XYZ file of C-alpha atoms in Angstrom:
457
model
C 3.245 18.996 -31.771
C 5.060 16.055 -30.091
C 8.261 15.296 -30.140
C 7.843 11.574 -30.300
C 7.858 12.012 -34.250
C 11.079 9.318 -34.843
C 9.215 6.038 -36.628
C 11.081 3.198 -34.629
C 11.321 -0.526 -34.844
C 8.924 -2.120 -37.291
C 7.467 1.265 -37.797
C 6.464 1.381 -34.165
C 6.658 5.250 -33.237
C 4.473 6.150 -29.405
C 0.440 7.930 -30.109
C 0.970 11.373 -30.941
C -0.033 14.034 -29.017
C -1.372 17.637 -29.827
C -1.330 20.636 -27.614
C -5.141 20.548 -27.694
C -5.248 16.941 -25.979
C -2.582 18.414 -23.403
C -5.118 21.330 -22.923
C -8.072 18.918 -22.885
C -5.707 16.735 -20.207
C -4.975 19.512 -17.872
C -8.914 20.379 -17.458
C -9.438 16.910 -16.346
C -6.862 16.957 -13.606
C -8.199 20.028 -11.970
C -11.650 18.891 -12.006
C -10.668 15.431 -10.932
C -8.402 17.108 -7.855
C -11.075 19.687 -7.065
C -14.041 16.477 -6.560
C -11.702 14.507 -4.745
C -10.856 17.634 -2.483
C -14.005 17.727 -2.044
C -15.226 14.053 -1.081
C -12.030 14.167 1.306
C -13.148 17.492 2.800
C -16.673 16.487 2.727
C -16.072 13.229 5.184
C -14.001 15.995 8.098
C -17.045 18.289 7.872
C -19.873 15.807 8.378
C -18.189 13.106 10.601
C -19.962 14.488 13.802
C -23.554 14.684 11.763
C -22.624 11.142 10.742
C -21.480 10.168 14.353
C -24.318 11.504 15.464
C -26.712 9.821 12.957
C -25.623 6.653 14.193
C -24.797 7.316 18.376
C -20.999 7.182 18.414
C -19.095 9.248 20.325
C -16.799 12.094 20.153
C -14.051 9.593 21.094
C -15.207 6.494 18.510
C -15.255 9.298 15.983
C -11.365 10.309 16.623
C -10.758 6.387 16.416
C -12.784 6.919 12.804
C -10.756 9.469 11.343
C -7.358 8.298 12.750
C -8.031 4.847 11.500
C -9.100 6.608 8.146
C -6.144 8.804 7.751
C -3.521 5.500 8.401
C -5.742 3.287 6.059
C -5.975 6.061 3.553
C -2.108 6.707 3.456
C -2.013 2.998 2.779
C -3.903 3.091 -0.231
C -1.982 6.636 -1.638
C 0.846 4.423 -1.116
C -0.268 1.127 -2.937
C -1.519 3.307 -6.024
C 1.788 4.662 -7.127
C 3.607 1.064 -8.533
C -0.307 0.491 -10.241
C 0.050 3.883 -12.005
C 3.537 2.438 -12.779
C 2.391 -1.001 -14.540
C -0.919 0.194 -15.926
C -0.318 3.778 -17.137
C -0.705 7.184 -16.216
C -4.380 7.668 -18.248
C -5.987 4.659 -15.880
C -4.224 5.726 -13.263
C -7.159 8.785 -13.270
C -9.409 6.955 -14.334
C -9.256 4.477 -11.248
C -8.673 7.452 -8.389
C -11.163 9.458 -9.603
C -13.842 6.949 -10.472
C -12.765 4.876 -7.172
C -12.899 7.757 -4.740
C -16.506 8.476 -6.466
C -17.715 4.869 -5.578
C -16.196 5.095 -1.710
C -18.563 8.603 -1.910
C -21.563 6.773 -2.803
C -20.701 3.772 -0.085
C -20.031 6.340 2.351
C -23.949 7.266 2.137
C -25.213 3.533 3.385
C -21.738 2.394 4.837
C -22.029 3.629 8.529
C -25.089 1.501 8.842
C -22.606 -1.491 7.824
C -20.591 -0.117 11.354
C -17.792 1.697 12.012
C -15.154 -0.846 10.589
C -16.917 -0.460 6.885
C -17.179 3.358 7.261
C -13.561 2.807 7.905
C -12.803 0.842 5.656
C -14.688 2.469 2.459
C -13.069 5.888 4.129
C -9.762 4.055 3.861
C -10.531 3.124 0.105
C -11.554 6.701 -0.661
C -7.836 7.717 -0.030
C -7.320 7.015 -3.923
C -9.183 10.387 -4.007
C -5.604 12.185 -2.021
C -3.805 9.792 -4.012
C -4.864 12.128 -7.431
C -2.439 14.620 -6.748
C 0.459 12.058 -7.318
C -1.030 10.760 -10.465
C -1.802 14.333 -11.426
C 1.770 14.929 -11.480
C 3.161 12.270 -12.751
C 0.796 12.277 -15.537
C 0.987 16.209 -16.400
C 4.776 16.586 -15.877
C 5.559 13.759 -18.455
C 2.790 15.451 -21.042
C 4.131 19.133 -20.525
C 7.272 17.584 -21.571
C 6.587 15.626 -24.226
C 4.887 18.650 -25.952
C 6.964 20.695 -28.479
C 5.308 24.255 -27.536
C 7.532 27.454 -26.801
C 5.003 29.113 -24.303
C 4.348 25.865 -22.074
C 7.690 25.306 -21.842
C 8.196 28.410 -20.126
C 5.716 28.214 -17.761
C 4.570 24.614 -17.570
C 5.236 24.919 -13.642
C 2.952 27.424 -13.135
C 0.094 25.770 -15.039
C 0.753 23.045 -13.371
C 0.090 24.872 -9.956
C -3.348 26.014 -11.780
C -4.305 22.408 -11.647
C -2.585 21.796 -7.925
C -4.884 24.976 -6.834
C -7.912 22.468 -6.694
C -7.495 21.835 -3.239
C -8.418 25.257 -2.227
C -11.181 25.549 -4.378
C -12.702 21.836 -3.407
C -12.272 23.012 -0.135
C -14.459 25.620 -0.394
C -16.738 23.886 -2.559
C -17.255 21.278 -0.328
C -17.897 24.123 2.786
C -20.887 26.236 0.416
C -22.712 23.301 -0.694
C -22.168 21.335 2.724
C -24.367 24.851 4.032
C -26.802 24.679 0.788
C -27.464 20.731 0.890
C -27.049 19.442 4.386
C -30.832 21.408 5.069
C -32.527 20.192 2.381
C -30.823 16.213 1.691
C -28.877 15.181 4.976
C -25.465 14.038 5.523
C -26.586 11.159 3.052
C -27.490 13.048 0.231
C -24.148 15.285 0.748
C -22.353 12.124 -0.304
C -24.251 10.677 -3.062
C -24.097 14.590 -4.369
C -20.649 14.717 -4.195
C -20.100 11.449 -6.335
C -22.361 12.502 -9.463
C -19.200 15.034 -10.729
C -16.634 12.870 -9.676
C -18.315 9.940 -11.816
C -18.727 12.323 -14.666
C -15.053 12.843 -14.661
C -13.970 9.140 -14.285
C -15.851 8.827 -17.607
C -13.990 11.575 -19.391
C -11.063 10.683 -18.639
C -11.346 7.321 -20.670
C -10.737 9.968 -23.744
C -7.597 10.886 -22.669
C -4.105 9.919 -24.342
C -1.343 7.699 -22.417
C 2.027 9.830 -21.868
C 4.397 8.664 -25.025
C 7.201 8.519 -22.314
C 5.013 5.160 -20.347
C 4.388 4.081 -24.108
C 7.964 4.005 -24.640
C 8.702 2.223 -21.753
C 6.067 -0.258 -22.081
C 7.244 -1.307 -25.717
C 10.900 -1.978 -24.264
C 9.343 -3.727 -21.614
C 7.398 -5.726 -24.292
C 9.954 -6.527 -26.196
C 12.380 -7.795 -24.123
C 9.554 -10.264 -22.577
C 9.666 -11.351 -26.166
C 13.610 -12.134 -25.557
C 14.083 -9.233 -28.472
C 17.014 -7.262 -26.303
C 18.791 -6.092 -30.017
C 15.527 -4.151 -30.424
C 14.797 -3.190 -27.189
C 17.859 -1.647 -27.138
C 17.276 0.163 -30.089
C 13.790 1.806 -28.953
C 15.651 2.865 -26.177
C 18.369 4.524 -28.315
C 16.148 6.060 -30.469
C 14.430 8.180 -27.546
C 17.152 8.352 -25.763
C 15.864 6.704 -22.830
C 18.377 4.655 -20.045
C 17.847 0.952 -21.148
C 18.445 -0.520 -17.519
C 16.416 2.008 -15.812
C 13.358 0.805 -17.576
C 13.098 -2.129 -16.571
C 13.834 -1.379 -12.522
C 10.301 -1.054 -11.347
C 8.829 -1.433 -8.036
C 9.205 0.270 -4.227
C 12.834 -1.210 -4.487
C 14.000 0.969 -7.260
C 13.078 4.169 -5.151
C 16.200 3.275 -2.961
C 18.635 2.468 -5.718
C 21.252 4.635 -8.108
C 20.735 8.020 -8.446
C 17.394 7.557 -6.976
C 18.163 6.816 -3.339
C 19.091 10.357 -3.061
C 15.951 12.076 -4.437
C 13.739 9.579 -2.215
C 15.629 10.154 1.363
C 15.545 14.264 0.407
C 12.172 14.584 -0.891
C 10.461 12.148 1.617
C 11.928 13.536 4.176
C 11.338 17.338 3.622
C 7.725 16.133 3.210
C 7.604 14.540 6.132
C 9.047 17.021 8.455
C 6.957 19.226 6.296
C 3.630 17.682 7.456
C 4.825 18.497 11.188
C 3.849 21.983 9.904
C 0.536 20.992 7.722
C -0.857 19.484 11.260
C -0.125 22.168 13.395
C -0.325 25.432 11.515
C -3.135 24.060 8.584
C -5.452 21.529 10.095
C -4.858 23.206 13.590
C -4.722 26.516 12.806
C -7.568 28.055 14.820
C -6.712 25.935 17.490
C -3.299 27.126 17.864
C -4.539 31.348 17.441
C -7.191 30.613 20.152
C -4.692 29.020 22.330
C -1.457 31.331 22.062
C -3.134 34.555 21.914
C -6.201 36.000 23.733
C -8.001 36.010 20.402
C -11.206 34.439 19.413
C -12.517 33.546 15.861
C -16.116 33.767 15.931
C -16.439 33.314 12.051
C -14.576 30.310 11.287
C -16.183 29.915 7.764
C -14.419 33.732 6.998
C -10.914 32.072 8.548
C -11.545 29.282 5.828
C -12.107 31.463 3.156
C -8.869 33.182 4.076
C -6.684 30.314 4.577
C -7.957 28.645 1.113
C -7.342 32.142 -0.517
C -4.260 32.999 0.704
C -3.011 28.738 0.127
C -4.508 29.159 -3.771
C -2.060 32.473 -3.852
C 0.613 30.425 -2.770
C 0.187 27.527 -5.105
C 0.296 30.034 -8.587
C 3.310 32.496 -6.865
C 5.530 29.272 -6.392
C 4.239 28.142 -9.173
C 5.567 30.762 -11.378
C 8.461 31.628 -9.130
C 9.865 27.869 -9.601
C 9.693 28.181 -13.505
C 12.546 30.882 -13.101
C 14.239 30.666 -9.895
C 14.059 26.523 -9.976
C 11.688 24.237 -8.052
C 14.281 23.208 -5.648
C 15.250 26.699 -4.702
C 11.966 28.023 -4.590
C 10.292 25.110 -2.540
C 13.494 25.455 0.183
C 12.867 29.437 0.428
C 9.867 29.079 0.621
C 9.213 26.889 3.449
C 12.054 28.656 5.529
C 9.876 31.818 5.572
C 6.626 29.833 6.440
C 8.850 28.412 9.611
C 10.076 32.359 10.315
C 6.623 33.215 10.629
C 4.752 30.816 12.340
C 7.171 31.461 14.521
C 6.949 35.383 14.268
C 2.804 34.635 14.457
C 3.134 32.764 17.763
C 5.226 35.253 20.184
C 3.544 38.238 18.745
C 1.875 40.999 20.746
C -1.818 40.081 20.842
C -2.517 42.546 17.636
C -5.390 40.601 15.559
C -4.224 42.706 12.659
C -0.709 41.511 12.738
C -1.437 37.745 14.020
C -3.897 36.945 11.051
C -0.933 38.783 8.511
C 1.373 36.767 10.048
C -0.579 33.728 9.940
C -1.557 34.059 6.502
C 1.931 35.056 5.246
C 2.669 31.581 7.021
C 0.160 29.428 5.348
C 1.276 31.200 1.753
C 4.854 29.748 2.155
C 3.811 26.644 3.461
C 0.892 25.671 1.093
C 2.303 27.381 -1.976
C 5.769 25.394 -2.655
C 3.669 22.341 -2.731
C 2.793 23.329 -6.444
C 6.566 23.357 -6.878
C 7.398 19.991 -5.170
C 4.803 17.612 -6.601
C 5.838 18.966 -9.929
C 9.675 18.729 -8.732
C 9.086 15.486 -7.310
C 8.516 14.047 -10.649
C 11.186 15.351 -12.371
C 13.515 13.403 -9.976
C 12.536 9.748 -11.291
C 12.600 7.464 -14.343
C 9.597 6.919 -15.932
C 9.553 3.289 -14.587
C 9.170 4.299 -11.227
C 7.942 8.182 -11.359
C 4.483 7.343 -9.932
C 5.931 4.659 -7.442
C 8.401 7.345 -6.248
C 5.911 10.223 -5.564
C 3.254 7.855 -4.081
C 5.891 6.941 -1.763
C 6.881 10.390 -0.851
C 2.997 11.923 -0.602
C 2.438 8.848 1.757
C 5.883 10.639 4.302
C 2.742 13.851 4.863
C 0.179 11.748 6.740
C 2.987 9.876 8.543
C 4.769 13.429 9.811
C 1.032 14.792 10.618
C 0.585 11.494 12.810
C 3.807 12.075 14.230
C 3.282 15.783 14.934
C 0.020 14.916 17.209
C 1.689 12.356 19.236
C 4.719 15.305 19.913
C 2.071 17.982 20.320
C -0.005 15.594 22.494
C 3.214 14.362 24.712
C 4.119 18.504 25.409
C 0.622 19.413 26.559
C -0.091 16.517 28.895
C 3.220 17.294 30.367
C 2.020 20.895 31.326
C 3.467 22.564 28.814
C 1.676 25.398 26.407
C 0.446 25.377 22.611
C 3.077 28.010 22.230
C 5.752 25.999 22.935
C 4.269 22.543 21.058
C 3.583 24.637 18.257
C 7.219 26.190 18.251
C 8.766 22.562 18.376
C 6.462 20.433 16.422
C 5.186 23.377 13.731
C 7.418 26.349 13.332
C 10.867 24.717 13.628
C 10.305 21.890 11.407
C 8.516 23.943 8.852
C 11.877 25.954 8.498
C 13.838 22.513 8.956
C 12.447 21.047 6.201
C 13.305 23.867 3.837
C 17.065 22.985 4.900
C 16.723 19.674 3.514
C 15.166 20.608 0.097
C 18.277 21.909 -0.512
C 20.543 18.688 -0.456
C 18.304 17.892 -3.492
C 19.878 17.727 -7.009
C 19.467 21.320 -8.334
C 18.563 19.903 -11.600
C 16.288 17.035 -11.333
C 18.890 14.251 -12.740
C 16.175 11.674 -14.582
C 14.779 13.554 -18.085
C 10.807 13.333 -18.067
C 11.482 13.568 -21.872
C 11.992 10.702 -24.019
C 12.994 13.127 -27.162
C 14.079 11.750 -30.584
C 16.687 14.591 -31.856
C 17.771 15.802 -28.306
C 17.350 15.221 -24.812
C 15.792 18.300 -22.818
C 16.845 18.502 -19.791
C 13.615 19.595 -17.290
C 13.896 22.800 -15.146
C 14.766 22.211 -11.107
């Protein structure tokens, strides 16, 4: 049952909510997450079939994806204030149904040239942008719920729906082997849109968050120069009047807020330092600080995704008791210990894969913990500006991390070392500054009518 039950002014009381639409809301998001996981994963694995489809080098395909990865941050960005003014529900409904459009574009864009592959690429960055809205959306509904069990572990549910990444990852590798024989690189696309689609569609049904309903009628009403009343539906839901009406980028870096933005976005930016070396490098960095050689890559996939899905539900149930803030700091201090461990080993394959994997479980997992986290630290008025803002800090610190990495080994020195520097250390680093976080995330994603709840760190 909800706990939007209060009848307000004029009789005006939010849409009520039932755990069943909550249950029906939380399937969406993981299918919607797992697609757009896919479609991103998808575009990495068949660049070079694409490149080569069309005669561009290995270096005008680098150009692609870096140009991709900056235009796609950009758009991540730009969709948190429109989750903000047009509501959490659309907010789905536009990633997932946008990144499944970009999918189908992607089929006949190269032909277009490489600045409207880019370009539809850069669009198709709503699809990274889902994990933002995913929170936002989920973490207000899990509140706004009156149910004993979720309440306890609404964190680790959560990281249920966060562990689509790992599974669209290795959706996207088994039918990229099944379909790439039998329909091309083409096919792959327009393939990988038909779900997506499906979803956008679905998630018309869903119900908008009574916490953005509340907002929205205070909003309303003092456009309509009613401020007595406004006032009133913000007393009876015991929301902060002036916070709802401080919207936009701006509002990140004001109040109580400033301090959750400079934290968070810059854990998850020194953060990414690690996602570039040790995640989307990984191999890379085995082959080149230890006389080891992975001749099965697809089995070091599977074991990555495993050990990251792992991650995502063990943080995810560890932050429900121990905190989010605790448990994302921890977490990513032992990733940095060993990556580090993992890259002055003895050349033991036994104990370099356990020490990569414990690695990749302490880096990966706490992000089921932080996203959640993340939106417990803003008003509803700017929750999905906030996060957007902070998800958009990871590509910047991966970008950042290549130019480091890049600058150490064209100055003669080793992956060891680069990796140390730009992968291990700020790994551990950034769990340092997780902790100058508010223990207790200091905005309420509750807008209750008999009590305020406060949410769990």
């Amino acid at each position: 049952m909800s706990i939007f039950k209060k009848i307000s002014v004029n009789g005006w009381q939010p849409q009520q909510l039932t755990i069943r639409d909550v249950k029906f809301a939380t399937w969406i998001a993981f299918f919607a997450w797992v697609f757009a996981v896919y479609d991103f994963i998808l575009f990495g694995t068949l660049l070079p079939e694409i490149g080569g489809h069309f005669g561009w080098s290995e270096v005008e395909q680098a150009e692609i994806a870096t140009w991709v990865a900056v235009g796609g941050a950009v758009i991540a960005l730009a969709i948190g204030p429109l989750v903000d003014r047009l509501g959490r529900r659309m907010g789905i409904v536009v990633t997932v149904g946008g990144a499944a459009l970009c999918s189908l574009l992607t089929a006949i864009g190269g032909a277009w040239g490489k600045g409207a592959l880019t370009a539809i690429r850069s669009v198709a960055g709503l699809g990274y942008a889902e994990q933002t809205v995913n929170a936002t959306y989920l973490s207000e509904l899990y509140t706004a719920i009156d149910d004993p069990k979720l309440n306890k572990r609404k964190g680790f549910v959560y990281s249920l729906v966060q562990g689509g990444w790992p599974v669209g990852a290795l959706v996207a590798s088994a039918l990229t082997a099944i379909l790439m024989p039998i329909i091309g690189w083409q096919g792959s696309f327009i393939f990988a849109a038909l779900p997506s689609l499906v979803i956008a569609v679905m998630a018309l049904k869903l119900k908008e968050t009574p916490q953005f309903q509340v907002q929205k009628k205070i909003q309303q009403l003092r456009a309509e120069g009613n401020d007595k009343d406004a006032r009133q539906v913000a007393s009876d839901y015991q929301v902060s009047y002036e916070e709802q009406h401080r919207s936009g980028l701006a509002a990140a870096f004001r109040g109580p807020s400033l301090r959750a933005t400079l934290v968070l976005g810059g854990a998850v930016l020194i953060n990414w330092f690690a996602i570039q070396i040790f995640s989307v490098l990984g191999t890379t960095v085995i082959t080149k600080t230890h006389d080891v050689s992975f001749n099965n890559s697809l089995l070091i996939l599977i074991l990555s995704n495993l050990v990251g899905y792992c991650g995502y539900l063990a943080h995810g149930w560890l932050g429900d008791r121990f905190g989010r803030r605790n448990t994302i700091a921890v977490g990513w201090m032992l990733g940095g210990v060993a990556f580090a461990g993992m890259l002055y080993c003895p050349d033991n394959f036994a104990t370099i894969v356990a020490l990569y994997s414990i690695g990749l479980f302490f880096l990966i997992g706490p992000y089921a913990a932080a996203l959640f986290f993340i939106s417990e630290s803003f008003p509803t008025a700017i929750r999905a500006t906030a996060g957007a803002l902070i998800g958009a800090m990871g590509p910047v610190g991966a970008i950042i991390a290549g130019v480091g990495t890049t600058s150490v080994l064209s100055s003669g020195g080793h992956w060891q070392d680069a990796a140390l520097w730009f992968g291990a250390v700020p790994c551990f680093i950034s769990g340092i500054i997780m902790l100058f976080a508010r223990a207790g995330a200091h905005h309420s994603t509750t807008v209750n009518s008999a009590a305020t709840t406060q949410p769990q760190a």
